[in-house]
PDB file of C-alpha atoms and ligand atoms in Angstrom:
ATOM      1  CA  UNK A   1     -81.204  -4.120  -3.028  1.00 53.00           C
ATOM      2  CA  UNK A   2     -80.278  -5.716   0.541  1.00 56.00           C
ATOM      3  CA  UNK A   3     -76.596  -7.894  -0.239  1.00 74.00           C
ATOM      4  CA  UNK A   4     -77.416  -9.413  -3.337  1.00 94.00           C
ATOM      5  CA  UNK A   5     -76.981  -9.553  -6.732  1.00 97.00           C
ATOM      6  CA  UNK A   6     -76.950  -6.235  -8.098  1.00 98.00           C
ATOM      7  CA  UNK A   7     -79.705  -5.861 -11.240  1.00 98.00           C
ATOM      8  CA  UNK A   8     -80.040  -3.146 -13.922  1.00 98.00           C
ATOM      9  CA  UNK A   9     -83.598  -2.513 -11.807  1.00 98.00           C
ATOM     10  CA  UNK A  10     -81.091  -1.669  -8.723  1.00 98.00           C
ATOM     11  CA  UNK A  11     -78.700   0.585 -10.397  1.00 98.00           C
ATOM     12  CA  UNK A  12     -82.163   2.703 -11.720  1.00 98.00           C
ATOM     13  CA  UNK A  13     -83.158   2.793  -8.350  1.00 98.00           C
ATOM     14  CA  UNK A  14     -79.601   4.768  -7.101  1.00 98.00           C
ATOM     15  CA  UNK A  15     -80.542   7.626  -9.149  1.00 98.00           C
ATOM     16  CA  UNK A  16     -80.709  10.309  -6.476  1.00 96.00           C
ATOM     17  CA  UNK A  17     -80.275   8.263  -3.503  1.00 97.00           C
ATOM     18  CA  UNK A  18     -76.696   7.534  -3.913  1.00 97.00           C
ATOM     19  CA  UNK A  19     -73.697   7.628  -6.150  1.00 98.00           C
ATOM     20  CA  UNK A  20     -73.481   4.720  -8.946  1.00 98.00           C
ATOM     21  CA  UNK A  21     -69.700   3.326  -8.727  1.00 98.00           C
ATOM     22  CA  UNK A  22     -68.294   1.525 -11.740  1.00 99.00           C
ATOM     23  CA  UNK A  23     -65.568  -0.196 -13.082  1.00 98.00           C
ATOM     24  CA  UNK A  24     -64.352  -1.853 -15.891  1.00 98.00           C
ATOM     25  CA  UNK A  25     -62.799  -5.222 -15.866  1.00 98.00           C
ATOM     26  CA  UNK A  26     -61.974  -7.899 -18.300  1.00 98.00           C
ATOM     27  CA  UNK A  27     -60.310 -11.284 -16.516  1.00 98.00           C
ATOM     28  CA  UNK A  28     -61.846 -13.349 -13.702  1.00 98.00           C
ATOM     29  CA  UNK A  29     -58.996 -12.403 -11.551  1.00 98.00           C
ATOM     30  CA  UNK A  30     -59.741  -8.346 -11.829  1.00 98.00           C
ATOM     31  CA  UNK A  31     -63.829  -9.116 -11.800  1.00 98.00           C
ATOM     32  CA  UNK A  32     -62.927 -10.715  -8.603  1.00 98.00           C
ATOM     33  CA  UNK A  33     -61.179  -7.961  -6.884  1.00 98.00           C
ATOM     34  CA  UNK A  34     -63.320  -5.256  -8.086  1.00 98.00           C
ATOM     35  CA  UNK A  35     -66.352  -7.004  -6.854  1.00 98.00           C
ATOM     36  CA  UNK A  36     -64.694  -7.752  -3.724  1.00 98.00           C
ATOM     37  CA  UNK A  37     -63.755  -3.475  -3.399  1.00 98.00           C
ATOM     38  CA  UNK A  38     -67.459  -3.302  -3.457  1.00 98.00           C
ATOM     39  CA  UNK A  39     -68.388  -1.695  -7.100  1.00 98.00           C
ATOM     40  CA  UNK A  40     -71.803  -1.646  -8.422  1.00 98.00           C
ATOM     41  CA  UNK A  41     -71.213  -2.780 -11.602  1.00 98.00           C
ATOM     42  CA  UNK A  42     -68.232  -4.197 -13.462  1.00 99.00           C
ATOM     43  CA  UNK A  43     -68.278  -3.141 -17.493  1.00 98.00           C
ATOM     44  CA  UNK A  44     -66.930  -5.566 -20.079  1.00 98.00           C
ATOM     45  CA  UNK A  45     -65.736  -2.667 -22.041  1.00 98.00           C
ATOM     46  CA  UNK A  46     -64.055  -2.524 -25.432  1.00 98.00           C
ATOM     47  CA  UNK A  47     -61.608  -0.606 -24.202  1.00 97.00           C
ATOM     48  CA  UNK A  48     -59.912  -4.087 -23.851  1.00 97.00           C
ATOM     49  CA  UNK A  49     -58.544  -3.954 -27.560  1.00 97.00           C
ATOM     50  CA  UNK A  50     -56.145  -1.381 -25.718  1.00 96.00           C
ATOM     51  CA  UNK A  51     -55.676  -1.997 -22.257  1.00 96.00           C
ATOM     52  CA  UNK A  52     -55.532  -5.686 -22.530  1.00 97.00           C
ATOM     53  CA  UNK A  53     -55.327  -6.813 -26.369  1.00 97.00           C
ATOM     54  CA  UNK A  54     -52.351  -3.786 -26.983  1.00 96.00           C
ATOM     55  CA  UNK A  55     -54.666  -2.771 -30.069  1.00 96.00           C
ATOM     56  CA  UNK A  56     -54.708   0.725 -31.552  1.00 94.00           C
ATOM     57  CA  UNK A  57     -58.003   1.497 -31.150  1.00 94.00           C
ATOM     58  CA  UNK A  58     -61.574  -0.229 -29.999  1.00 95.00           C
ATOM     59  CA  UNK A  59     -62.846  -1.092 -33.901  1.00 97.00           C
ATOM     60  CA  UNK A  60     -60.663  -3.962 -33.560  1.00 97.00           C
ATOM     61  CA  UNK A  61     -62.558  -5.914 -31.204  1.00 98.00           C
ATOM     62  CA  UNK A  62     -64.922  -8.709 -32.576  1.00 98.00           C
ATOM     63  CA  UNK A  63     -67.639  -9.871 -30.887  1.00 98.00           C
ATOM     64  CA  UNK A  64     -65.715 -13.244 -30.087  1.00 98.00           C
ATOM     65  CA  UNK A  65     -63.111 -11.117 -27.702  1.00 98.00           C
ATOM     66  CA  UNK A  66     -66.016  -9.692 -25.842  1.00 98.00           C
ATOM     67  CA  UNK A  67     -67.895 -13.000 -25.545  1.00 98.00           C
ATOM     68  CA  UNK A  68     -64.512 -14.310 -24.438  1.00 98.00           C
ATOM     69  CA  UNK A  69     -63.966 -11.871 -21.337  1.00 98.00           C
ATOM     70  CA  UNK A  70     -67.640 -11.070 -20.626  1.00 98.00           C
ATOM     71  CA  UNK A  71     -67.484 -14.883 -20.154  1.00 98.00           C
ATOM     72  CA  UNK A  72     -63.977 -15.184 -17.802  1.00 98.00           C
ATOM     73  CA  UNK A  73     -65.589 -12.022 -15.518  1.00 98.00           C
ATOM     74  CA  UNK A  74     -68.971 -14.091 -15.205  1.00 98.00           C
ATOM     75  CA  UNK A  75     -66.868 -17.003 -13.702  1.00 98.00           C
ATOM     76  CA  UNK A  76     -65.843 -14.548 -11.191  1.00 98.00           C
ATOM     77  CA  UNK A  77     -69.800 -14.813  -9.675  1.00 98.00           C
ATOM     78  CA  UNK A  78     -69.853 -11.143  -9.067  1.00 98.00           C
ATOM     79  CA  UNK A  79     -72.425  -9.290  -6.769  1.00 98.00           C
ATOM     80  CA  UNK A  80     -71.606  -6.621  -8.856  1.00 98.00           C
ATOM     81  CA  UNK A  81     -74.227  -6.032 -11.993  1.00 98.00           C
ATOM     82  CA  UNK A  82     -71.962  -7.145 -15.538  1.00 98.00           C
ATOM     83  CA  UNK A  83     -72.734  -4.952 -18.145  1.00 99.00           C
ATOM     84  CA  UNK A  84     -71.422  -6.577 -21.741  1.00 98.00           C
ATOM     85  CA  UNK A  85     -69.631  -3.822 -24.436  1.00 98.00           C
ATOM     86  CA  UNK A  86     -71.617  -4.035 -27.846  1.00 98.00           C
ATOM     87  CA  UNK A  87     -68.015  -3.307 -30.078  1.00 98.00           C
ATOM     88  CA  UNK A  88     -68.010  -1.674 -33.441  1.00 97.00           C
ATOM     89  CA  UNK A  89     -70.087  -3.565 -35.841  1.00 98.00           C
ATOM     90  CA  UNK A  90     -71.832  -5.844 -34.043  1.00 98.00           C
ATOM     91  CA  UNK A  91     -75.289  -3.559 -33.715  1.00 97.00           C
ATOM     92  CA  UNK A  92     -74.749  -0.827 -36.798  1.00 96.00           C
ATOM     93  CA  UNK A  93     -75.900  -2.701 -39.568  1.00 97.00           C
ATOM     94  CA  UNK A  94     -79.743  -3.553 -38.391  1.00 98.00           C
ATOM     95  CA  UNK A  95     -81.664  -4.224 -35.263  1.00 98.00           C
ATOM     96  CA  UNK A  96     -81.870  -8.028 -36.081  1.00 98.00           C
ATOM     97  CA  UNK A  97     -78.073  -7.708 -35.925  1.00 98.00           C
ATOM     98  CA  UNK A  98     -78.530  -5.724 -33.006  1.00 98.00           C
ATOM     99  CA  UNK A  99     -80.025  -8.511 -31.133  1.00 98.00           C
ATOM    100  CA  UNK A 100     -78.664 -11.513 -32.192  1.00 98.00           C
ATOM    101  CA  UNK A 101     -75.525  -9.993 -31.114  1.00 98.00           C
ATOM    102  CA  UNK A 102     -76.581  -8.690 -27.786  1.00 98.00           C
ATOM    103  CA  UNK A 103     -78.310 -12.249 -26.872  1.00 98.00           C
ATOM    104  CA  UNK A 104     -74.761 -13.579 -27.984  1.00 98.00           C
ATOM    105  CA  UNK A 105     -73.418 -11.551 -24.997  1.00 98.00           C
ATOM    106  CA  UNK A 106     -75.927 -12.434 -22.758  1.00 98.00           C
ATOM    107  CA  UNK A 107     -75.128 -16.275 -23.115  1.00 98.00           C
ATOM    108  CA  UNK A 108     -71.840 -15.090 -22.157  1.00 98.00           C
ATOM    109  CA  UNK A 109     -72.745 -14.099 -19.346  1.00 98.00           C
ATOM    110  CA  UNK A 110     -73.858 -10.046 -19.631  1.00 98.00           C
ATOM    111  CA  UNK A 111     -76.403  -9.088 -17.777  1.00 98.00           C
ATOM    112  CA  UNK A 112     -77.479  -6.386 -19.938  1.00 98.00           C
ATOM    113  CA  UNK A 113     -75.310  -4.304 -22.466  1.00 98.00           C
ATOM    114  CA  UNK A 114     -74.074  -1.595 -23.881  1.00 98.00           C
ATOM    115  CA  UNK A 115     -73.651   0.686 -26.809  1.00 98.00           C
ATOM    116  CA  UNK A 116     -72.352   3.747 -28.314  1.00 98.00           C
ATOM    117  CA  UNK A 117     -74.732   6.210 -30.295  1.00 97.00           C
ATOM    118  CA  UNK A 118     -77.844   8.795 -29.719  1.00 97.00           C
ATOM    119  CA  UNK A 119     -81.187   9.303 -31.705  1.00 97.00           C
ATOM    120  CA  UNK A 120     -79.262   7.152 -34.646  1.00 97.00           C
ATOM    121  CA  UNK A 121     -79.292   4.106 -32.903  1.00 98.00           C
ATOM    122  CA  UNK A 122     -82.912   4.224 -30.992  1.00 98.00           C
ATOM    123  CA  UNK A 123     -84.060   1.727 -32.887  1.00 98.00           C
ATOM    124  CA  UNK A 124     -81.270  -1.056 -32.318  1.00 98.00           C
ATOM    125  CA  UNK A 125     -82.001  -0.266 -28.919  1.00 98.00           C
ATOM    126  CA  UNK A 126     -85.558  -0.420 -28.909  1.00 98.00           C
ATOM    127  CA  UNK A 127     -85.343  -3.877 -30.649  1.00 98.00           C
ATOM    128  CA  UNK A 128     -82.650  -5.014 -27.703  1.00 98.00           C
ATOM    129  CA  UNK A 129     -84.918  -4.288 -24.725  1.00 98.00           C
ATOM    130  CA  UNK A 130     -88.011  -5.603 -26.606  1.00 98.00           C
ATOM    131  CA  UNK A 131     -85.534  -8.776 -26.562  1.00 98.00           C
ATOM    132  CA  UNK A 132     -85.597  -8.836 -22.940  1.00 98.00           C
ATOM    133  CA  UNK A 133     -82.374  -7.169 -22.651  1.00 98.00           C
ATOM    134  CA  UNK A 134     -81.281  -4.108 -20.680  1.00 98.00           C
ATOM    135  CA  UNK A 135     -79.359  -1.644 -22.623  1.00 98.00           C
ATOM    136  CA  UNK A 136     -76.999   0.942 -21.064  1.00 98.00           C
ATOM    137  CA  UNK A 137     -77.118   3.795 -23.515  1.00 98.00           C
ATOM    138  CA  UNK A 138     -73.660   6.175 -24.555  1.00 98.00           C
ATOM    139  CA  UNK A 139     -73.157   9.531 -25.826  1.00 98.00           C
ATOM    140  CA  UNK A 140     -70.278  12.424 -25.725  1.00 97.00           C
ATOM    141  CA  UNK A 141     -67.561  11.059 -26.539  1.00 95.00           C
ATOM    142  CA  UNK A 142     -68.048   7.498 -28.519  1.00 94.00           C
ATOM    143  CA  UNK A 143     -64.433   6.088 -29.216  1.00 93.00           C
ATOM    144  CA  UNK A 144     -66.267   4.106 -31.829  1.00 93.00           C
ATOM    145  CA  UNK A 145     -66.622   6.966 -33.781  1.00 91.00           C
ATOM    146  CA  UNK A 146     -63.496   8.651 -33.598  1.00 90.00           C
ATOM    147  CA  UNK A 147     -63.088   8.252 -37.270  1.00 87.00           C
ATOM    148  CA  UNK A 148     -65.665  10.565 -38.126  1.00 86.00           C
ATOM    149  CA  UNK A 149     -66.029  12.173 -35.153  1.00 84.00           C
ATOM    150  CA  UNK A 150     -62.679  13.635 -35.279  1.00 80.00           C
ATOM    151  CA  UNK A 151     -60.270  12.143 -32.626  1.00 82.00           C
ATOM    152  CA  UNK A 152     -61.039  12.024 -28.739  1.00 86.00           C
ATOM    153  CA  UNK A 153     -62.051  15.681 -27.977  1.00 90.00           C
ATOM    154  CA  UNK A 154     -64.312  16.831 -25.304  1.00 94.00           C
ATOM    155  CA  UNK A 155     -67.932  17.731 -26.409  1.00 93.00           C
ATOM    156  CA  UNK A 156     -70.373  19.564 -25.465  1.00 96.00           C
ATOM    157  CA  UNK A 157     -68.689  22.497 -24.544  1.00 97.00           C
ATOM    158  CA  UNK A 158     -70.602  24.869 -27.250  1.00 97.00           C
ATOM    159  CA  UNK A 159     -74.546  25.364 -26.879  1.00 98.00           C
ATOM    160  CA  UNK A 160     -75.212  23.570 -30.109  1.00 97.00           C
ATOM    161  CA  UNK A 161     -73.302  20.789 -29.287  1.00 97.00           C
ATOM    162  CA  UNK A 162     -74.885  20.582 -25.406  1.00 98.00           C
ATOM    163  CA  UNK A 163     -78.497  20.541 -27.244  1.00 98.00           C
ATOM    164  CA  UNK A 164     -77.168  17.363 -29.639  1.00 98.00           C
ATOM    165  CA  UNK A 165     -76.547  15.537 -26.663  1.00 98.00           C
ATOM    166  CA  UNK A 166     -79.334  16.475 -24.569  1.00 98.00           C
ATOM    167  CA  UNK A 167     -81.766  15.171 -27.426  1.00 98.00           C
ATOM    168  CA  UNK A 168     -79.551  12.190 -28.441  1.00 98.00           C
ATOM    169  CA  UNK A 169     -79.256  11.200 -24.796  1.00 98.00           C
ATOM    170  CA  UNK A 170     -83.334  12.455 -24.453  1.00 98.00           C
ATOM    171  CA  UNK A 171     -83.703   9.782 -27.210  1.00 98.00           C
ATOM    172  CA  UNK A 172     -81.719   6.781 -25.875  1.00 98.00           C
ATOM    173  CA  UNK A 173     -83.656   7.296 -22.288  1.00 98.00           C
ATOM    174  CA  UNK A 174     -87.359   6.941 -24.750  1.00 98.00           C
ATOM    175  CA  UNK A 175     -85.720   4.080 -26.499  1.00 98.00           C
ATOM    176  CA  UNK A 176     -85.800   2.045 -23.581  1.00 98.00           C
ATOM    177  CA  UNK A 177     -82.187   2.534 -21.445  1.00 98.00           C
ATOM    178  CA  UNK A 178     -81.999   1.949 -17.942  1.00 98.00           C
ATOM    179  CA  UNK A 179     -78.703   4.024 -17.799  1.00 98.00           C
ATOM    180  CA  UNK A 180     -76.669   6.266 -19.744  1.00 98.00           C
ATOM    181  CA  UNK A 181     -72.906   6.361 -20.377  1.00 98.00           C
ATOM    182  CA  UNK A 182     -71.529  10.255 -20.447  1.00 98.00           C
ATOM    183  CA  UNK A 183     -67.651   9.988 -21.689  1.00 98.00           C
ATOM    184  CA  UNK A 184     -65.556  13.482 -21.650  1.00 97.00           C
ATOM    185  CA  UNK A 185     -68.733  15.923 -21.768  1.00 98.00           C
ATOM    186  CA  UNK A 186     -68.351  19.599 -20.501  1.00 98.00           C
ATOM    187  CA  UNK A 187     -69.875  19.199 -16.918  1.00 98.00           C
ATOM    188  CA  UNK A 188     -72.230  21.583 -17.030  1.00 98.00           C
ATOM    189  CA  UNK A 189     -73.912  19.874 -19.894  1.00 98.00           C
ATOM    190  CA  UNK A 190     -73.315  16.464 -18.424  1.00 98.00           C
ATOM    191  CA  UNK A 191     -75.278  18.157 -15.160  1.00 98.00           C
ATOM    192  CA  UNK A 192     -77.966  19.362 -17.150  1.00 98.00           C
ATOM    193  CA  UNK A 193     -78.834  16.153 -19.128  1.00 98.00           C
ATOM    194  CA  UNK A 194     -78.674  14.327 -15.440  1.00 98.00           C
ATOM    195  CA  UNK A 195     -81.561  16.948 -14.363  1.00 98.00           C
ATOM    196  CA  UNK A 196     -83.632  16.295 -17.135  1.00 98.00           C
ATOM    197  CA  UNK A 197     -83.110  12.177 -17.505  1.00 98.00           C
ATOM    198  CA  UNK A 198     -85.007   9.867 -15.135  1.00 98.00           C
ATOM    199  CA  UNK A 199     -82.639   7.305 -15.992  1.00 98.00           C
ATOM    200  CA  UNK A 200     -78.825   7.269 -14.080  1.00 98.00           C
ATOM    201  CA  UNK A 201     -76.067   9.025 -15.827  1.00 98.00           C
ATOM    202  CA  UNK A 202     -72.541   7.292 -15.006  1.00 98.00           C
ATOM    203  CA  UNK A 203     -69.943   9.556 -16.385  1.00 98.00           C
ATOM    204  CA  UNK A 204     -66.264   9.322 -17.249  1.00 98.00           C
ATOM    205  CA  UNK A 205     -64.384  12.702 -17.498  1.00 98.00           C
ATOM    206  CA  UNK A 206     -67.606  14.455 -17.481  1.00 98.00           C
ATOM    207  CA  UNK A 207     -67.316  16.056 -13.911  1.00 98.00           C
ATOM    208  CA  UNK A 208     -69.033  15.850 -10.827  1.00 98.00           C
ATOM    209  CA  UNK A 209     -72.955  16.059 -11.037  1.00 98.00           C
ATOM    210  CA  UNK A 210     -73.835  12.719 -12.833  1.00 98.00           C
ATOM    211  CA  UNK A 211     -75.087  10.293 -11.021  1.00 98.00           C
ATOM    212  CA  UNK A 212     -72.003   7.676 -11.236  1.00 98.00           C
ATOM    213  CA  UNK A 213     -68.756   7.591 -11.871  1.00 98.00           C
ATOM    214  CA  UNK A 214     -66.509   5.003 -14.373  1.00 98.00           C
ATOM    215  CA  UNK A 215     -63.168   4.452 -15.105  1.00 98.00           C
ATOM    216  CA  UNK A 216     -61.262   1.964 -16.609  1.00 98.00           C
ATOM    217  CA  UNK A 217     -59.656  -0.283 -14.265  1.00 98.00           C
ATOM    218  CA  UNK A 218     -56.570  -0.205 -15.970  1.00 98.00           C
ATOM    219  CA  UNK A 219     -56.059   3.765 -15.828  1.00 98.00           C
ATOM    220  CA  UNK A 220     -57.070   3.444 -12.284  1.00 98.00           C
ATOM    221  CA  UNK A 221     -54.410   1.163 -11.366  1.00 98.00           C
ATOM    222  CA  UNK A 222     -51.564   2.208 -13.354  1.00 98.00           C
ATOM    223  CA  UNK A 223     -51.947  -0.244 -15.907  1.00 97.00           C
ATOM    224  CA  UNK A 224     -52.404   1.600 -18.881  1.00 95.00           C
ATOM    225  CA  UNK A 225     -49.422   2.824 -21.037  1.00 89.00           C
ATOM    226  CA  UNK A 226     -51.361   5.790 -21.371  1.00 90.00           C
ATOM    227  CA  UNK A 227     -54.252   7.553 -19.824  1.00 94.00           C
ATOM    228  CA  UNK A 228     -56.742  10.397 -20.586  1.00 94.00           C
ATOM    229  CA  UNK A 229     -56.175  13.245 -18.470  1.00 94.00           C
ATOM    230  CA  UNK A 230     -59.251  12.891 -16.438  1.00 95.00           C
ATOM    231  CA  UNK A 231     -58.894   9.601 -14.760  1.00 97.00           C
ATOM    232  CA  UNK A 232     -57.321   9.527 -12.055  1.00 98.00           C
ATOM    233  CA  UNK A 233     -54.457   6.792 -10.844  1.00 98.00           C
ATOM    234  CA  UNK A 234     -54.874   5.584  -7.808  1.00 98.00           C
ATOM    235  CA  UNK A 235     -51.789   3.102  -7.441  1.00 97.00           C
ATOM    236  CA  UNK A 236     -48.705   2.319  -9.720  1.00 97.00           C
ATOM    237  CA  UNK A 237     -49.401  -1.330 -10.387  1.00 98.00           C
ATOM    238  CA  UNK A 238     -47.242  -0.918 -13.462  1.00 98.00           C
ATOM    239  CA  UNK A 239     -43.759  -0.377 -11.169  1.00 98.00           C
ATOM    240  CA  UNK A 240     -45.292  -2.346  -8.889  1.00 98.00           C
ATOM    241  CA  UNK A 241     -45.187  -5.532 -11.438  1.00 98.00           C
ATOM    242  CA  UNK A 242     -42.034  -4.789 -12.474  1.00 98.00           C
ATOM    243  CA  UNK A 243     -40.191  -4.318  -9.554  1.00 98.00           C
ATOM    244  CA  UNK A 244     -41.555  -7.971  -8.387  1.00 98.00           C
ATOM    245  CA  UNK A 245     -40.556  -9.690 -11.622  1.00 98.00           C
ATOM    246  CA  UNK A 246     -37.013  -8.112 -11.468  1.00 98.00           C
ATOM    247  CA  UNK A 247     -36.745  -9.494  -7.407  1.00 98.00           C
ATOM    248  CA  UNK A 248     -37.448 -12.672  -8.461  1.00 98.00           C
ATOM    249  CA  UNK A 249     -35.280 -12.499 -11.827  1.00 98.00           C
ATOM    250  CA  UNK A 250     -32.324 -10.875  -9.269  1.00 98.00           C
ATOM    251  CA  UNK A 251     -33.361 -14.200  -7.272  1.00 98.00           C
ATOM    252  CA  UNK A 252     -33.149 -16.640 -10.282  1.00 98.00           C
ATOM    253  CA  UNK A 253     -29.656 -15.433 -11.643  1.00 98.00           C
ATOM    254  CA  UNK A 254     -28.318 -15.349  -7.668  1.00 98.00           C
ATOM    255  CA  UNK A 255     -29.335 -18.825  -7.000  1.00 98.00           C
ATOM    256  CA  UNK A 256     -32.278 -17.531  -3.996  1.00 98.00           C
ATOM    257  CA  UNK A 257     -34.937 -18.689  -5.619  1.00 98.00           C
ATOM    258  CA  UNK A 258     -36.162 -21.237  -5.387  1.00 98.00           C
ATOM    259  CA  UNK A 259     -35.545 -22.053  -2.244  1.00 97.00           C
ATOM    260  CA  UNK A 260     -35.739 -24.684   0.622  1.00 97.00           C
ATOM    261  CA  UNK A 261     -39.454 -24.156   1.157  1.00 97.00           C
ATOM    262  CA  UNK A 262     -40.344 -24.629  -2.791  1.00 97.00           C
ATOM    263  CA  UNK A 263     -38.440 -27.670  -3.174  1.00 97.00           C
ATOM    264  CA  UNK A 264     -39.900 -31.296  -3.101  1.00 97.00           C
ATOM    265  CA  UNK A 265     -37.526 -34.003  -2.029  1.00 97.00           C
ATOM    266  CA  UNK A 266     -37.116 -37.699  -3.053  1.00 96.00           C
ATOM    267  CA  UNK A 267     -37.924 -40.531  -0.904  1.00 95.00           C
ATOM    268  CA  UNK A 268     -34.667 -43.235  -2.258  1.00 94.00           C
ATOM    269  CA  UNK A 269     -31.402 -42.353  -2.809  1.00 93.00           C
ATOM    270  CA  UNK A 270     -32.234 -41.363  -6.753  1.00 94.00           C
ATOM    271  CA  UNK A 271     -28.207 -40.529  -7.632  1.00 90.00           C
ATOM    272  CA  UNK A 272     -28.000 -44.297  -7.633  1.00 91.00           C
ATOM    273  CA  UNK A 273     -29.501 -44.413 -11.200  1.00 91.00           C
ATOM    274  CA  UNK A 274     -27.067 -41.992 -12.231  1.00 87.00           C
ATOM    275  CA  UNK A 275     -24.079 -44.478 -10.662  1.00 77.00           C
ATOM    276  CA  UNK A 276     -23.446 -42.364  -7.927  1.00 55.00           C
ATOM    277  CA  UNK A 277     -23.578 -38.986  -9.386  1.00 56.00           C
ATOM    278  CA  UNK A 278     -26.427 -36.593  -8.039  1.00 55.00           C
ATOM    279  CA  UNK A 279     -29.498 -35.987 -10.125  1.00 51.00           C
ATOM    280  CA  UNK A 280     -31.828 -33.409 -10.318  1.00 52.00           C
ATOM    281  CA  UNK A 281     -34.496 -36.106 -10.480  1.00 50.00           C
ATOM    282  CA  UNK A 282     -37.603 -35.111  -8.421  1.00 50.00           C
ATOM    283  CA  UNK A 283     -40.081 -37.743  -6.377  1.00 45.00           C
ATOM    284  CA  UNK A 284     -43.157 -38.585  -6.538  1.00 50.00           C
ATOM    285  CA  UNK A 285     -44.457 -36.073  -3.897  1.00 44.00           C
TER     286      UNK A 285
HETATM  287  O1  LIG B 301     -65.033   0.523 -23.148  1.00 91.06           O
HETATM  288  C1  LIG B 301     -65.066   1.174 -22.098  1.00 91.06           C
HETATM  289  O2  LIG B 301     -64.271   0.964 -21.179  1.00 91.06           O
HETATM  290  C2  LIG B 301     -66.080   2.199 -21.974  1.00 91.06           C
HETATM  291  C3  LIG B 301     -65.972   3.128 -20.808  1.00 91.06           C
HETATM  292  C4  LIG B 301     -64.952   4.161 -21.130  1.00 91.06           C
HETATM  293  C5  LIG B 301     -67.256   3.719 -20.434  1.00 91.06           C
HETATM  294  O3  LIG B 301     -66.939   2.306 -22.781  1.00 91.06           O
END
């Protein structure tokens, strides 16, 4: 693994010799910080249509808003491994769907992507890898099902349930996944499919015996308007934000800003052109 760039080969390999950190991000400027924090891998996820976009929910993202910021958090050259979101629609309706859109991502600048679904969607993901392209699997809870799937409830909590995602997740490991995606699973089932995979589990709210953790950037900062209950915030960059744009709106109406140190000055005497009057003319640097 050594210092450089992180592959989907590396993030196998931290199955049971250390934890898998990740992060989502969506701008160059974010890629950039989380890579320089150190992460493991950086997710283009689709949970952009809400944290970034302000949509209601992630089955309005198109393909072209992924390629978009998979493409700005490439520019940001991170060590980090980039993992592209598949969104709703672009890998449902066959496998040659499947991969045109996932080599679509890749050009952006993915190093391997993801997508939601178990035993359904084994073949889209066979057809992916078979493409040359490593596909993170995800089961429990798959926001791009939430229409049929009920809302955003935990799962696995009930034996028949915990068995449904053992298989599924069983299934996307024979498929061909390097990693697997657990979102909001009870964490005893989220523990036992860890045991029996040979591939990494990253969770998100599905406790503490996976072998990675995710959350999305924006809950972890304080960026999100709201935020499941288990992520956890680790800074208020929402007041944060705001209380620097009110200083310098304070500043504007006061007359402080800008000041002395922002101004350029002119080399002539530039009020002649007005006859004598002064003029908010600037120089030529
Ligand atoms: O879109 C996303 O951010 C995700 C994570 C919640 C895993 O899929």
């Amino acid at each position: 693994m050594g210092g450089g760039k992180v592959t989907a080969r590396d993030v196998m390999r931290m199955k049971g010799s250390r934890k898998i950190v990740a992060v989502t991000a969506y701008d160059y400027p974010t890629a950039a910080i989380v890579d320089e924090a150190g992460v493991d891998v950086i997710l283009v996820g689709d949970s952009l249509g809400m944290v970034v976009l302000g949509l209601p929910s992630t089955l309005q993202v198109t393909l072209g808003d992924m390629e978009r910021h998979v493409a700005a958090v490439a520019r940001a050259r991170p060590r980090a491994h980039v993992v592209a979101d598949m969104p709703f629609g672009s890998y449902e309706p066959s496998s040659s769907v499947a991969v045109e859109s996932a080599v679509r991502l890749v050009r952006a600048g993915g190093e391997a992507v993801k997508l939601e679904g178990g035993s359904e969607y084994s073949d889209r993901i066979k057809a992916i890898v078979a493409a040359g392209i490593p596909v993170m699997g995800h089961v429990g809870l798959t926001p791009q099902r939430h229409l049929r799937l009920g809302g955003y409830r935990p799962r696995g909590k009930r034996l028949g349930e915990a068995r449904e995602l053992l298989l599924d997740a069983e299934a996307v490991e024979q498929a061909g996944a390097y990693s697997i995606v657990l979102e909001f699973v009870a964490e005893e089932t989220a523990a036992l499919i860890t045991r029996r995979l040979s591939i990494p589990t990253i969770c998100i709210g599905s406790g503490r015996y996976c072998d990675g953790q995710i959350l999305v950037l924006h809950d972890l900062i304080g960026l999100a308007r709201e935020s499941p209950p288990f992520a956890k915030r680790y800074l208020d960059a929402w007041s944060l934000i705001r209380g620097a744009v009110e200083s310098y709106a304070e500043e504007v109406r006061k007359g402080v800003f800008p000041g002395e140190e922002h101004v350029v000055h002119a080399k002539e005497r530039v009020e002649e052109l007005a006859g004598g009057e002064p003029s908010g003319e600037d120089g030529d640097g």
